[in-house]
Every structure is written in structure tokens, then in C-alpha cells.
Amino acid sequence: MILKLGLPKGSLENATIDLMRRAGFLISVAARSYFPAIDDPEIECMLVRAQEMARYVEDGALDCGLTGFDWVVENQAKVRRICDLVYAKQSFGKVRWVLAVPRDSDVQTPADLQGRVVATELVGVTRRWLEERGVSAKVEFSWGATEAKLPELADAIVEVTETGSSLRANKLRIVETVLESTTQLIANHTAWEHTAKRQKIEDLALLLQSAIAALDKVGLMLNVRTENLDAVLSVLPALRNPTVSHLSDPGWVAVNTILEESVVRHIIPRLKEVGAEGIVEFPLNKIVM
């Protein structure tokens, strides 16, 4: 059994390969090759533009793939959505497709675009979104550099953003959010009905989700005298309850927990103050819930 897995070529490529590494799969991409090597003999990888991934998965050229929800909706692809994988090229959050105009534009609502021109790569979604609001506008496909089309070539754009920094840099104003999107693992329906492929896809989903769960977290372990344990536990937030284990010395215990990486620098000094010793912080690749 070979599972044909599509990986997104382009802006999500590096983030996806790093996520796969955290999930336990080593992928090597050769220059000018669209077929990366992977250290799993049951998987064959292919780099495909995220915009096209859902279509190839639907047609069965790929058994499964990683692509944005936005492109599944854009292509109206009949695929099985396995799980959300909330990561993007710059962050671990969702991305938004937004309707944007120049700061000094008279467009304040979608209705103001009646009879005007909107440029976007997400043509189908944008057209349907405007139609649902009773707006008849000309929606043109943009091959890139969509922000540059304002105001000479279009009255508004629908563009994807993570932080909004590019829109602000181009002196644009967001009118409304058209669609929120996350990366998703999607599968071909026939492949999903294949017992061995379905098991492999489910295993892949579990490992990818556990890798994402660990992205901004670290492990912390320490030793403390039993009389100081309550004070230590009062300092520690935890994913669940911290694990407390007895040591060979009956007067001491070991404490293990998982923390948000951003708070560890504040917590370690407080732990030391209340008697913790042998404090070790360590990175996490996966957290399986």
C-alpha cells in the first residue's frame, strides 16, 4: 500500500515540511523536483500548489493532501475534510480573506461596490459572497500583487492576510472579512474507503495534530521537598494536573508538567523561590491528547 500525499508548494511549503518533521517524518526536497523524499516507505509525496490541491485529491491523483479550507471552498471540491491544522506561513493561527480598499475610498460596505471592479485570486468565493449580499460587481482574477491594482485597475480587492501588515503598508483599509481559513488535511473519498489507506491517513492526522498541539509548549520537570510541594503547585499552570512522583529519598518528589513556552521565563524564578531544585526545561515535538 502506497499513500499519495500532496504537500503545498509555495508559501506554506517550509512550514509544512517543518510540521511533518515534528510529526516524525523527515522530508528532503531536491532543487527543481516536485517529488520530495520521505523516510516512510508507505508514503509518496508530491509538491502541488495549494490552489490546485483539492482538485487533484478529488480526482484521485492524490489520496490526501494539505491545503487551505479557502481553496477547498473555492474549487467546491468534493473531498473528505479530515482535520483542521491551524498553522500558516507566519503564525499558528487562521488566515482571513478580506475585502479591502484604499484608505480614502468612499466604499464603506459591500453594497457600495455595486457595478464596480473587485480583483482577487479567490474569484469563486468572492463572487458568491457578493451575490449573497445582492451586490452585482465585476470580479476579476488577479495573478498576484493584488494590492498594486488599487485604485487604477480595481475599486477593491479581496486578499488573504495573517497580520494585516501588508495591507497597512499599502495604505489599505479592511471593509469586511469574506472568509476565514485554516490549513486542512483532506482525503479522496475512494482512498478513505480503502482500509489500509484510511488507517494511514488517520495516523497521519493524529501525528500532525499532536505536533501542532506542541508547537508553543515546553515540558518542565523539577525536584522539590514534600513540605514545599503545595507552594510549587500553586506556581504551576498545567495542561492537566502536574505529574508528581516519589523519589528514592522519601522527603523529595519529582514534578513534571507542560507549559506555554511564553510563560516559562516568568515561572522558573518563582519556582526557585519556593524551593524547587534541578529545574529542567525541554522542547516537545508532539502532545497526544
PDB file of N, CA, C and O in Angstrom, residues 2 22 40 47 96 98 105 126 130 133 145 148-149 163 175-176 191 210 213 220 226 237 242 247 253:
ATOM      1  N   ILE A   2       0.618   2.132  -0.943  1.00  0.00           N
ATOM      2  CA  ILE A   2       1.308   3.416  -1.012  1.00  0.00           C
ATOM      3  C   ILE A   2       0.274   4.527  -0.919  1.00  0.00           C
ATOM      4  O   ILE A   2      -0.705   4.553  -1.678  1.00  0.00           O
ATOM      5  N   ARG A  22       8.261  17.568  12.860  1.00  0.00           N
ATOM      6  CA  ARG A  22       7.831  17.465  14.251  1.00  0.00           C
ATOM      7  C   ARG A  22       6.910  16.265  14.453  1.00  0.00           C
ATOM      8  O   ARG A  22       6.872  15.671  15.536  1.00  0.00           O
ATOM      9  N   ASP A  40       9.367   7.268   4.952  1.00  0.00           N
ATOM     10  CA  ASP A  40       8.281   6.320   5.216  1.00  0.00           C
ATOM     11  C   ASP A  40       7.980   5.604   3.906  1.00  0.00           C
ATOM     12  O   ASP A  40       7.491   6.221   2.954  1.00  0.00           O
ATOM     13  N   LEU A  47       4.750  17.777  -4.414  1.00  0.00           N
ATOM     14  CA  LEU A  47       4.504  19.189  -4.150  1.00  0.00           C
ATOM     15  C   LEU A  47       3.508  19.727  -5.173  1.00  0.00           C
ATOM     16  O   LEU A  47       3.724  19.610  -6.387  1.00  0.00           O
ATOM     17  N   ARG A  96      -7.223  35.232   7.037  1.00  0.00           N
ATOM     18  CA  ARG A  96      -8.502  35.815   6.617  1.00  0.00           C
ATOM     19  C   ARG A  96      -8.392  36.332   5.194  1.00  0.00           C
ATOM     20  O   ARG A  96      -7.392  36.939   4.812  1.00  0.00           O
ATOM     21  N   VAL A  98      -9.990  39.170   3.133  1.00  0.00           N
ATOM     22  CA  VAL A  98     -10.712  40.383   3.494  1.00  0.00           C
ATOM     23  C   VAL A  98     -10.974  41.243   2.264  1.00  0.00           C
ATOM     24  O   VAL A  98     -10.189  41.260   1.307  1.00  0.00           O
ATOM     25  N   SER A 105     -10.985  55.648   0.067  1.00  0.00           N
ATOM     26  CA  SER A 105     -12.087  55.206  -0.782  1.00  0.00           C
ATOM     27  C   SER A 105     -13.428  55.539  -0.138  1.00  0.00           C
ATOM     28  O   SER A 105     -13.567  55.579   1.087  1.00  0.00           O
ATOM     29  N   THR A 126     -15.468  34.979  -3.791  1.00  0.00           N
ATOM     30  CA  THR A 126     -15.801  36.404  -3.768  1.00  0.00           C
ATOM     31  C   THR A 126     -17.093  36.675  -4.522  1.00  0.00           C
ATOM     32  O   THR A 126     -17.965  37.418  -4.048  1.00  0.00           O
ATOM     33  N   LEU A 130     -20.507  38.141  -2.746  1.00  0.00           N
ATOM     34  CA  LEU A 130     -21.177  39.386  -3.153  1.00  0.00           C
ATOM     35  C   LEU A 130     -22.617  39.117  -3.585  1.00  0.00           C
ATOM     36  O   LEU A 130     -23.529  39.885  -3.252  1.00  0.00           O
ATOM     37  N   ARG A 133     -25.127  38.950  -0.937  1.00  0.00           N
ATOM     38  CA  ARG A 133     -25.448  40.267  -0.371  1.00  0.00           C
ATOM     39  C   ARG A 133     -26.132  41.177  -1.379  1.00  0.00           C
ATOM     40  O   ARG A 133     -26.297  42.373  -1.138  1.00  0.00           O
ATOM     41  N   ALA A 145       0.293  40.335  -6.747  1.00  0.00           N
ATOM     42  CA  ALA A 145       0.462  41.760  -6.460  1.00  0.00           C
ATOM     43  C   ALA A 145      -0.895  42.474  -6.495  1.00  0.00           C
ATOM     44  O   ALA A 145      -1.047  43.548  -7.085  1.00  0.00           O
ATOM     45  N   ALA A 148      -1.426  46.172  -5.621  1.00  0.00           N
ATOM     46  CA  ALA A 148      -0.970  47.192  -6.568  1.00  0.00           C
ATOM     47  C   ALA A 148      -2.052  47.578  -7.574  1.00  0.00           C
ATOM     48  O   ALA A 148      -1.909  48.589  -8.276  1.00  0.00           O
ATOM     49  N   LYS A 149      -3.128  46.826  -7.644  1.00  0.00           N
ATOM     50  CA  LYS A 149      -4.169  47.118  -8.623  1.00  0.00           C
ATOM     51  C   LYS A 149      -5.084  48.256  -8.185  1.00  0.00           C
ATOM     52  O   LYS A 149      -5.910  48.735  -8.952  1.00  0.00           O
ATOM     53  N   THR A 163      -1.636  38.962   9.397  1.00  0.00           N
ATOM     54  CA  THR A 163      -1.445  40.005  10.403  1.00  0.00           C
ATOM     55  C   THR A 163      -2.000  41.357   9.984  1.00  0.00           C
ATOM     56  O   THR A 163      -2.149  42.241  10.821  1.00  0.00           O
ATOM     57  N   VAL A 175     -12.621  46.450   4.828  1.00  0.00           N
ATOM     58  CA  VAL A 175     -14.053  46.741   4.908  1.00  0.00           C
ATOM     59  C   VAL A 175     -14.775  45.621   5.651  1.00  0.00           C
ATOM     60  O   VAL A 175     -15.592  45.877   6.543  1.00  0.00           O
ATOM     61  N   GLU A 176     -14.468  44.371   5.292  1.00  0.00           N
ATOM     62  CA  GLU A 176     -15.165  43.245   5.905  1.00  0.00           C
ATOM     63  C   GLU A 176     -14.387  41.962   5.631  1.00  0.00           C
ATOM     64  O   GLU A 176     -13.645  41.863   4.648  1.00  0.00           O
ATOM     65  N   ALA A 191     -10.088   6.724  -1.493  1.00  0.00           N
ATOM     66  CA  ALA A 191      -8.956   6.368  -0.627  1.00  0.00           C
ATOM     67  C   ALA A 191      -9.415   6.185   0.817  1.00  0.00           C
ATOM     68  O   ALA A 191      -8.916   5.302   1.530  1.00  0.00           O
ATOM     69  N   SER A 210      -0.977  16.326  16.907  1.00  0.00           N
ATOM     70  CA  SER A 210      -0.187  16.321  18.140  1.00  0.00           C
ATOM     71  C   SER A 210       1.040  17.209  18.010  1.00  0.00           C
ATOM     72  O   SER A 210       1.481  17.824  18.982  1.00  0.00           O
ATOM     73  N   ALA A 213      -0.224  20.720  18.506  1.00  0.00           N
ATOM     74  CA  ALA A 213      -0.530  20.947  19.925  1.00  0.00           C
ATOM     75  C   ALA A 213       0.722  21.278  20.723  1.00  0.00           C
ATOM     76  O   ALA A 213       0.649  21.962  21.750  1.00  0.00           O
ATOM     77  N   LEU A 220       8.448  20.820  31.564  1.00  0.00           N
ATOM     78  CA  LEU A 220       9.218  21.297  32.701  1.00  0.00           C
ATOM     79  C   LEU A 220       9.224  20.208  33.762  1.00  0.00           C
ATOM     80  O   LEU A 220       8.167  19.649  34.094  1.00  0.00           O
ATOM     81  N   THR A 226       8.937  17.539  49.954  1.00  0.00           N
ATOM     82  CA  THR A 226       7.494  17.336  50.104  1.00  0.00           C
ATOM     83  C   THR A 226       6.820  18.486  50.835  1.00  0.00           C
ATOM     84  O   THR A 226       5.670  18.838  50.519  1.00  0.00           O
ATOM     85  N   PRO A 237       0.870  26.575  36.309  1.00  0.00           N
ATOM     86  CA  PRO A 237      -0.313  26.235  35.494  1.00  0.00           C
ATOM     87  C   PRO A 237      -0.006  24.906  34.816  1.00  0.00           C
ATOM     88  O   PRO A 237       1.152  24.482  34.739  1.00  0.00           O
ATOM     89  N   PRO A 242      -0.293  18.543  37.138  1.00  0.00           N
ATOM     90  CA  PRO A 242       1.096  18.096  37.045  1.00  0.00           C
ATOM     91  C   PRO A 242       1.253  16.677  37.574  1.00  0.00           C
ATOM     92  O   PRO A 242       0.522  16.233  38.458  1.00  0.00           O
ATOM     93  N   LEU A 247      10.506  10.132  44.852  1.00  0.00           N
ATOM     94  CA  LEU A 247      11.900   9.797  44.597  1.00  0.00           C
ATOM     95  C   LEU A 247      12.376   8.770  45.629  1.00  0.00           C
ATOM     96  O   LEU A 247      11.651   8.430  46.571  1.00  0.00           O
ATOM     97  N   VAL A 253      10.036  14.780  46.026  1.00  0.00           N
ATOM     98  CA  VAL A 253       9.208  14.324  44.903  1.00  0.00           C
ATOM     99  C   VAL A 253       9.691  15.010  43.629  1.00  0.00           C
ATOM    100  O   VAL A 253      10.333  16.069  43.668  1.00  0.00           O
TER     101      VAL A 253
END
